Amino acid sequence: MNLQVEINEEALQDIINIETGLLYPLDGFMRTRDFRSVIEHCTMANREVFTIPVTLDVPKEVYDAEPCQTLELLFGGEAVASIDVEDKYEMTDADIEKVFGTLEDAHPGVRKEHERSPYRVGGKTKLLKRELLDGALKPEETKRIFREKGWKTVVGFQTRNPVHKAHEHIQRLGLEVCDGLFINPITGWKKKGDFTEEAVIAAYEAMIKEFYPSDKVYMAGLKTQMRYAGPREAVFHAIIRRNLGCTHFIIGRDHAGVGGYYGAYDAHALARKLSEEHDLGIELLLTREPYYCTKCKQIVTDNTCGHYETNRVEISGTIIRKYIGDGRIPDEIMMRQEIFDAILKCGKVFIE
Ligand SMILES: [Zn+2]
């Protein structure tokens, strides 16, 4: 009889994303060789760039069961997928620290990793419950849509916040360079206090309707968990967008960072290093932090304005979250009134 293991929503989402090709070249949860290589070198064993370990944790008694075999994976008691276990390994604190750059449980990604069993199994997965693919973002579909729109170049923009003026600045820059802009908000697990999926989507719908050239912008949500792994996650996000058919991807200041764990441009440094050493198959636009300058009286970056130290008004999702959380209206230099109204109208603004 096959062993059965109950999996959580994130593991199930990984299996769905492997099945659609979103996490190419993965065909299942990472085997030891690939896991070790990703941890140590940010590449699969075959030297292809991959920066985040995608692994399946199992209880110790399953891990100890011999020999390797097919595991039936249950979600809510129902068999939804299976894995042909090829090998197994432990994810240690040293591994966690290499991914996140810290071992502090105050880091949401580290805490989540610590809540999992350290025992991992690797091998090819199979999604049994095929209807779970309905509504999933599929590379074949996004590629077809980009083709139908006649876009030869597409810039991907990853976000977990409603659009504010800083992001708008970068998106317009992307549209100066590429035929189309693919806004791709993360709609999987996010930490408490982050904006809800509804708030993010409502804000972008308003932005596309009221301001952007609608034939040059496409938006679709991406269901995957945020890991807040900063530089490694930034490159991981780029790989996913390459798989979805983007030719360009924007990596901004402190991309996928959280709470000051990473330097503002650490993600740029890793992205630059990996794209110099390997062919990522996607061009990375490494953008500086846009801010409002009270002297230039517009949104600028330190590439285009000499008043970073003296006249800068910072704009970020964190600051906007704080404004709205305190019941204040964000200044128009940070967020457009139309966007703010759309956020409030959607009802549930923050994840509780
Ligand atoms: Zn200035």
Short mmCIF file of C-alpha atoms and ligand atoms in Angstrom, two decimals:
data_model
loop_
_atom_site.label_atom_id
_atom_site.label_comp_id
_atom_site.label_asym_id
_atom_site.label_seq_id
_atom_site.Cartn_x
_atom_site.Cartn_y
_atom_site.Cartn_z
CA MET A 1 0.00 0.00 0.00
CA ASN A 2 1.15 3.50 -0.77
CA LEU A 3 2.09 5.81 2.03
CA GLN A 4 -0.09 8.86 2.39
CA VAL A 5 0.93 12.32 3.49
CA GLU A 6 -1.25 15.34 4.16
CA ILE A 7 0.19 18.45 2.51
CA ASN A 8 -0.58 22.12 3.09
CA GLU A 9 -1.85 24.72 0.66
CA GLU A 10 1.63 26.00 -0.24
CA ALA A 11 2.90 22.52 -1.17
CA LEU A 12 -0.21 21.96 -3.27
CA GLN A 13 0.33 25.29 -5.01
CA ASP A 14 3.94 24.31 -5.74
CA ILE A 15 2.70 21.08 -7.35
CA ILE A 16 0.21 23.03 -9.47
CA ASN A 17 2.93 25.50 -10.51
CA ILE A 18 5.30 22.65 -11.40
CA GLU A 19 2.55 21.01 -13.46
CA THR A 20 1.82 24.18 -15.50
CA GLY A 21 5.51 24.79 -16.27
CA LEU A 22 5.59 27.96 -14.20
CA LEU A 23 8.52 26.57 -12.22
CA TYR A 24 10.39 25.13 -15.22
CA PRO A 25 12.81 23.30 -15.23
CA LEU A 26 11.32 21.61 -12.15
CA ASP A 27 9.34 18.42 -12.78
CA GLY A 28 8.78 17.76 -9.11
CA PHE A 29 10.18 18.61 -5.71
CA MET A 30 13.94 19.05 -5.72
CA ARG A 31 16.19 16.01 -5.41
CA THR A 32 19.27 16.23 -3.19
CA ARG A 33 21.69 17.19 -5.98
CA ASP A 34 19.58 20.09 -7.17
CA PHE A 35 18.69 21.18 -3.64
CA ARG A 36 22.34 21.31 -2.57
CA SER A 37 23.34 23.12 -5.74
CA VAL A 38 20.56 25.71 -5.37
CA ILE A 39 21.56 26.35 -1.76
CA GLU A 40 25.29 26.62 -2.52
CA HIS A 41 25.40 28.10 -6.05
CA CYS A 42 21.93 29.46 -6.94
CA THR A 43 21.81 26.96 -9.82
CA MET A 44 20.40 23.52 -10.46
CA ALA A 45 22.95 20.68 -10.65
CA ASN A 46 23.09 21.25 -14.45
CA ARG A 47 24.18 24.89 -13.82
CA GLU A 48 20.83 26.38 -14.86
CA VAL A 49 20.02 29.32 -12.61
CA PHE A 50 17.45 28.59 -9.89
CA THR A 51 17.63 30.41 -6.59
CA ILE A 52 14.87 29.16 -4.28
CA PRO A 53 14.64 25.58 -2.96
CA VAL A 54 11.24 24.07 -3.79
CA THR A 55 10.95 21.11 -1.47
CA LEU A 56 8.39 18.81 0.12
CA ASP A 57 8.54 18.32 3.87
CA VAL A 58 7.23 15.09 5.34
CA PRO A 59 6.85 13.72 8.89
CA LYS A 60 9.82 11.79 10.27
CA GLU A 61 8.06 8.38 10.11
CA VAL A 62 7.47 8.84 6.37
CA TYR A 63 11.04 10.05 5.89
CA ASP A 64 12.35 6.97 7.72
CA ALA A 65 10.19 4.54 5.75
CA GLU A 66 12.25 2.39 3.38
CA PRO A 67 12.57 1.99 0.48
CA CYS A 68 11.74 5.07 -1.56
CA GLN A 69 8.31 4.75 -3.11
CA THR A 70 5.32 6.59 -4.40
CA LEU A 71 3.65 8.83 -1.84
CA GLU A 72 0.05 9.77 -2.18
CA LEU A 73 -0.41 13.42 -1.30
CA LEU A 74 -3.62 14.42 0.44
CA PHE A 75 -5.14 17.84 0.81
CA GLY A 76 -8.00 18.05 3.29
CA GLY A 77 -8.05 14.24 3.34
CA GLU A 78 -8.50 13.95 -0.43
CA ALA A 79 -5.82 12.47 -2.71
CA VAL A 80 -4.80 15.36 -4.98
CA ALA A 81 -1.30 14.45 -6.16
CA SER A 82 1.52 11.94 -5.89
CA ILE A 83 5.30 11.97 -5.80
CA ASP A 84 7.70 9.23 -6.89
CA VAL A 85 10.27 9.63 -4.15
CA GLU A 86 13.81 9.34 -5.51
CA ASP A 87 15.77 10.59 -2.56
CA LYS A 88 15.59 12.48 0.68
CA TYR A 89 17.52 15.01 2.70
CA GLU A 90 17.25 17.36 5.62
CA MET A 91 16.97 21.12 5.34
CA THR A 92 19.18 22.44 8.12
CA ASP A 93 19.45 25.84 9.78
CA ALA A 94 22.61 26.43 7.75
CA ASP A 95 20.55 25.93 4.56
CA ILE A 96 17.79 28.23 5.79
CA GLU A 97 20.34 30.91 6.59
CA LYS A 98 21.82 30.67 3.09
CA VAL A 99 18.41 31.23 1.52
CA PHE A 100 17.20 34.07 3.76
CA GLY A 101 20.48 35.55 4.98
CA THR A 102 19.25 35.25 8.57
CA LEU A 103 17.95 32.69 11.07
CA GLU A 104 15.75 35.06 13.03
CA ASP A 105 12.17 33.91 13.45
CA ALA A 106 11.10 37.55 13.13
CA HIS A 107 11.71 37.05 9.39
CA PRO A 108 8.41 35.66 8.01
CA GLY A 109 10.15 33.33 5.55
CA VAL A 110 12.44 31.87 8.20
CA ARG A 111 9.57 31.43 10.63
CA LYS A 112 7.55 29.61 7.98
CA GLU A 113 10.52 27.35 7.19
CA HIS A 114 10.98 26.60 10.91
CA GLU A 115 7.33 25.59 11.16
CA ARG A 116 7.91 22.89 8.53
CA SER A 117 9.46 19.49 9.14
CA PRO A 118 13.18 19.54 8.23
CA TYR A 119 12.75 16.18 6.48
CA ARG A 120 12.37 16.57 2.73
CA VAL A 121 11.76 14.16 -0.13
CA GLY A 122 12.55 14.77 -3.79
CA GLY A 123 11.13 13.35 -7.00
CA LYS A 124 8.70 13.81 -9.85
CA THR A 125 5.22 14.94 -8.88
CA LYS A 126 1.91 14.26 -10.56
CA LEU A 127 -1.23 16.32 -10.07
CA LEU A 128 -4.13 13.88 -9.85
CA LYS A 129 -6.93 16.34 -9.31
CA ARG A 130 -6.71 18.05 -12.68
CA GLU A 131 -9.48 20.56 -12.04
CA LEU A 132 -7.01 22.35 -9.74
CA LEU A 133 -5.41 23.64 -12.94
CA ASP A 134 -8.54 25.68 -13.69
CA GLY A 135 -7.77 29.30 -13.06
CA ALA A 136 -4.04 28.69 -12.59
CA LEU A 137 -1.72 31.02 -14.48
CA LYS A 138 -0.25 28.92 -17.32
CA PRO A 139 2.78 29.82 -19.44
CA GLU A 140 1.14 28.53 -22.63
CA GLU A 141 -1.77 30.93 -22.05
CA THR A 142 0.23 34.04 -21.20
CA LYS A 143 2.54 33.37 -24.16
CA ARG A 144 -0.50 33.04 -26.44
CA ILE A 145 -1.99 36.28 -25.09
CA PHE A 146 1.27 38.20 -25.61
CA ARG A 147 1.47 36.80 -29.16
CA GLU A 148 -2.13 37.77 -29.93
CA LYS A 149 -1.47 41.29 -28.70
CA GLY A 150 1.46 41.44 -31.11
CA TRP A 151 3.99 42.13 -28.35
CA LYS A 152 7.52 41.10 -29.27
CA THR A 153 8.89 42.39 -25.98
CA VAL A 154 7.05 42.16 -22.66
CA VAL A 155 8.21 43.55 -19.35
CA GLY A 156 7.02 41.74 -16.22
CA PHE A 157 6.25 43.63 -13.06
CA GLN A 158 5.92 41.73 -9.81
CA THR A 159 4.01 43.33 -6.96
CA ARG A 160 2.22 42.73 -3.71
CA ASN A 161 1.03 46.32 -3.28
CA PRO A 162 -1.58 48.55 -4.91
CA VAL A 163 0.03 50.82 -7.48
CA HIS A 164 1.59 53.99 -6.10
CA LYS A 165 3.51 56.77 -7.85
CA ALA A 166 6.91 55.09 -7.47
CA HIS A 167 5.73 51.89 -9.12
CA GLU A 168 3.92 53.89 -11.76
CA HIS A 169 7.19 55.63 -12.62
CA ILE A 170 8.95 52.28 -13.13
CA GLN A 171 6.07 50.78 -15.10
CA ARG A 172 6.01 53.73 -17.49
CA LEU A 173 9.76 53.31 -17.89
CA GLY A 174 9.18 49.64 -18.74
CA LEU A 175 6.61 50.66 -21.35
CA GLU A 176 9.14 53.02 -22.95
CA VAL A 177 11.42 50.01 -23.47
CA CYS A 178 8.95 47.19 -24.23
CA ASP A 179 5.82 46.64 -26.34
CA GLY A 180 3.74 45.47 -23.40
CA LEU A 181 3.60 45.57 -19.61
CA PHE A 182 2.57 42.44 -17.73
CA ILE A 183 1.42 43.34 -14.22
CA ASN A 184 1.63 40.18 -12.22
CA PRO A 185 0.58 40.56 -8.57
CA ILE A 186 1.32 37.76 -6.13
CA THR A 187 -1.91 36.33 -4.79
CA GLY A 188 -0.63 33.40 -2.72
CA TRP A 189 0.34 33.46 0.95
CA LYS A 190 1.49 36.84 2.22
CA LYS A 191 2.24 38.03 5.72
CA LYS A 192 -0.24 39.61 8.10
CA GLY A 193 -0.67 43.32 7.47
CA ASP A 194 0.06 43.08 3.73
CA PHE A 195 -2.57 44.33 1.29
CA THR A 196 -5.22 41.79 0.27
CA GLU A 197 -5.34 40.44 -3.26
CA GLU A 198 -8.63 42.32 -3.74
CA ALA A 199 -7.05 45.68 -2.82
CA VAL A 200 -4.10 45.14 -5.18
CA ILE A 201 -6.28 44.05 -8.11
CA ALA A 202 -8.82 46.87 -7.56
CA ALA A 203 -6.02 49.45 -7.55
CA TYR A 204 -4.55 48.15 -10.82
CA GLU A 205 -7.93 47.87 -12.50
CA ALA A 206 -8.47 51.55 -11.72
CA MET A 207 -4.99 52.42 -12.98
CA ILE A 208 -5.47 50.57 -16.28
CA LYS A 209 -8.97 51.98 -16.79
CA GLU A 210 -8.17 55.59 -15.94
CA PHE A 211 -4.53 56.12 -16.91
CA TYR A 212 -2.60 53.46 -18.83
CA PRO A 213 -2.97 52.68 -22.55
CA SER A 214 -5.15 49.63 -22.01
CA ASP A 215 -3.92 47.83 -25.15
CA LYS A 216 -0.37 47.85 -23.80
CA VAL A 217 -1.05 46.46 -20.33
CA TYR A 218 -2.13 43.01 -19.23
CA MET A 219 -2.73 41.95 -15.65
CA ALA A 220 -3.10 38.49 -14.16
CA GLY A 221 -2.55 37.27 -10.61
CA LEU A 222 0.14 34.75 -9.78
CA LYS A 223 -0.66 32.27 -7.06
CA THR A 224 2.55 31.48 -5.25
CA GLN A 225 3.67 32.16 -1.72
CA MET A 226 5.86 35.11 -0.87
CA ARG A 227 8.99 33.89 0.81
CA TYR A 228 10.53 37.32 1.46
CA ALA A 229 13.92 35.89 0.51
CA GLY A 230 15.09 39.19 -0.97
CA PRO A 231 17.85 38.79 -3.60
CA ARG A 232 17.25 35.08 -4.22
CA GLU A 233 13.53 35.61 -4.53
CA ALA A 234 14.03 38.52 -6.93
CA VAL A 235 15.85 36.23 -9.37
CA PHE A 236 13.29 33.47 -8.74
CA HIS A 237 10.57 35.95 -9.69
CA ALA A 238 12.46 36.74 -12.90
CA ILE A 239 12.72 33.04 -13.81
CA ILE A 240 8.97 32.60 -13.30
CA ARG A 241 8.27 35.59 -15.57
CA ARG A 242 10.64 34.22 -18.21
CA ASN A 243 8.64 31.00 -18.08
CA LEU A 244 5.46 33.04 -18.59
CA GLY A 245 6.87 34.59 -21.76
CA CYS A 246 8.28 37.91 -20.55
CA THR A 247 11.43 39.17 -22.26
CA HIS A 248 12.22 41.71 -19.54
CA PHE A 249 11.71 41.84 -15.79
CA ILE A 250 11.96 44.73 -13.38
CA ILE A 251 13.92 44.32 -10.17
CA GLY A 252 13.56 47.39 -7.99
CA ARG A 253 14.91 48.51 -4.67
CA ASP A 254 14.79 45.85 -1.93
CA HIS A 255 12.82 43.49 -4.18
CA ALA A 256 10.99 40.79 -2.16
CA GLY A 257 12.68 42.11 0.96
CA VAL A 258 11.21 42.51 4.39
CA GLY A 259 12.00 44.55 7.48
CA GLY A 260 15.52 45.72 6.62
CA TYR A 261 17.03 42.22 6.33
CA TYR A 262 18.57 43.03 2.95
CA GLY A 263 20.53 45.96 1.58
CA ALA A 264 18.54 48.21 -0.77
CA TYR A 265 20.37 46.92 -3.87
CA ASP A 266 21.47 43.43 -2.74
CA ALA A 267 18.96 41.98 -5.21
CA HIS A 268 20.56 43.99 -8.03
CA ALA A 269 23.99 42.65 -7.07
CA LEU A 270 22.90 39.00 -7.14
CA ALA A 271 20.91 39.52 -10.36
CA ARG A 272 23.89 41.18 -12.03
CA LYS A 273 26.29 38.44 -10.91
CA LEU A 274 24.05 35.58 -12.05
CA SER A 275 23.20 37.19 -15.40
CA GLU A 276 26.89 37.80 -16.08
CA GLU A 277 27.77 34.18 -15.37
CA HIS A 278 24.71 32.53 -16.95
CA ASP A 279 22.10 33.03 -19.64
CA LEU A 280 18.93 33.69 -17.66
CA GLY A 281 16.79 33.89 -20.80
CA ILE A 282 15.34 37.20 -19.64
CA GLU A 283 16.70 40.71 -19.51
CA LEU A 284 16.66 42.33 -16.09
CA LEU A 285 15.86 46.02 -15.69
CA LEU A 286 17.54 46.97 -12.44
CA THR A 287 15.75 50.14 -11.40
CA ARG A 288 16.71 52.62 -8.69
CA GLU A 289 14.27 53.73 -6.02
CA PRO A 290 11.82 56.35 -7.35
CA TYR A 291 10.96 59.09 -4.87
CA TYR A 292 9.26 62.48 -4.95
CA CYS A 293 11.72 65.37 -5.00
CA THR A 294 10.41 68.57 -3.45
CA LYS A 295 12.86 70.59 -5.54
CA CYS A 296 12.45 68.90 -8.94
CA LYS A 297 8.73 68.62 -8.03
CA GLN A 298 8.30 65.24 -9.68
CA ILE A 299 9.04 61.56 -9.28
CA VAL A 300 12.74 60.95 -9.88
CA THR A 301 15.55 58.58 -8.93
CA ASP A 302 19.06 59.31 -7.75
CA ASN A 303 20.09 58.70 -11.38
CA THR A 304 18.14 61.77 -12.50
CA CYS A 305 18.05 64.11 -9.48
CA GLY A 306 20.77 65.57 -7.28
CA HIS A 307 18.64 66.09 -4.16
CA TYR A 308 18.39 62.58 -2.75
CA GLU A 309 19.76 63.62 0.63
CA THR A 310 17.97 66.96 0.94
CA ASN A 311 14.59 66.85 -0.85
CA ARG A 312 13.51 63.24 -0.99
CA VAL A 313 9.99 62.13 0.00
CA GLU A 314 10.06 58.36 0.20
CA ILE A 315 7.23 56.37 -1.39
CA SER A 316 6.73 52.69 -0.62
CA GLY A 317 4.06 50.09 -0.03
CA THR A 318 5.05 50.07 3.64
CA ILE A 319 4.50 53.81 4.00
CA ILE A 320 1.17 53.68 2.16
CA ARG A 321 0.08 50.77 4.34
CA LYS A 322 0.84 52.87 7.40
CA TYR A 323 -1.10 55.87 6.09
CA ILE A 324 -4.19 53.83 5.34
CA GLY A 325 -3.84 51.80 8.56
CA ASP A 326 -3.82 55.05 10.55
CA GLY A 327 -6.96 56.23 8.74
CA ARG A 328 -5.08 58.93 6.81
CA ILE A 329 -5.28 59.64 3.10
CA PRO A 330 -1.93 59.19 1.32
CA ASP A 331 -0.68 62.41 -0.26
CA GLU A 332 -1.30 62.70 -4.02
CA ILE A 333 2.45 62.80 -4.56
CA MET A 334 2.49 59.18 -3.34
CA MET A 335 -0.78 57.74 -4.55
CA ARG A 336 -3.46 58.92 -6.93
CA GLN A 337 -6.86 59.66 -5.38
CA GLU A 338 -8.56 57.33 -7.91
CA ILE A 339 -6.37 54.45 -6.74
CA PHE A 340 -6.93 55.19 -3.08
CA ASP A 341 -10.71 55.29 -3.65
CA ALA A 342 -10.57 51.95 -5.47
CA ILE A 343 -8.68 50.37 -2.56
CA LEU A 344 -11.18 51.57 0.03
CA LYS A 345 -14.12 50.44 -2.09
CA CYS A 346 -12.88 46.84 -2.27
CA GLY A 347 -13.73 46.30 1.40
CA LYS A 348 -11.04 44.14 2.96
CA VAL A 349 -7.81 46.11 2.59
CA PHE A 350 -5.33 44.25 4.81
CA ILE A 351 -4.58 40.60 5.51
CA GLU A 352 -5.51 39.76 9.10
ZN ZN B 1 15.53 66.71 -7.30
#
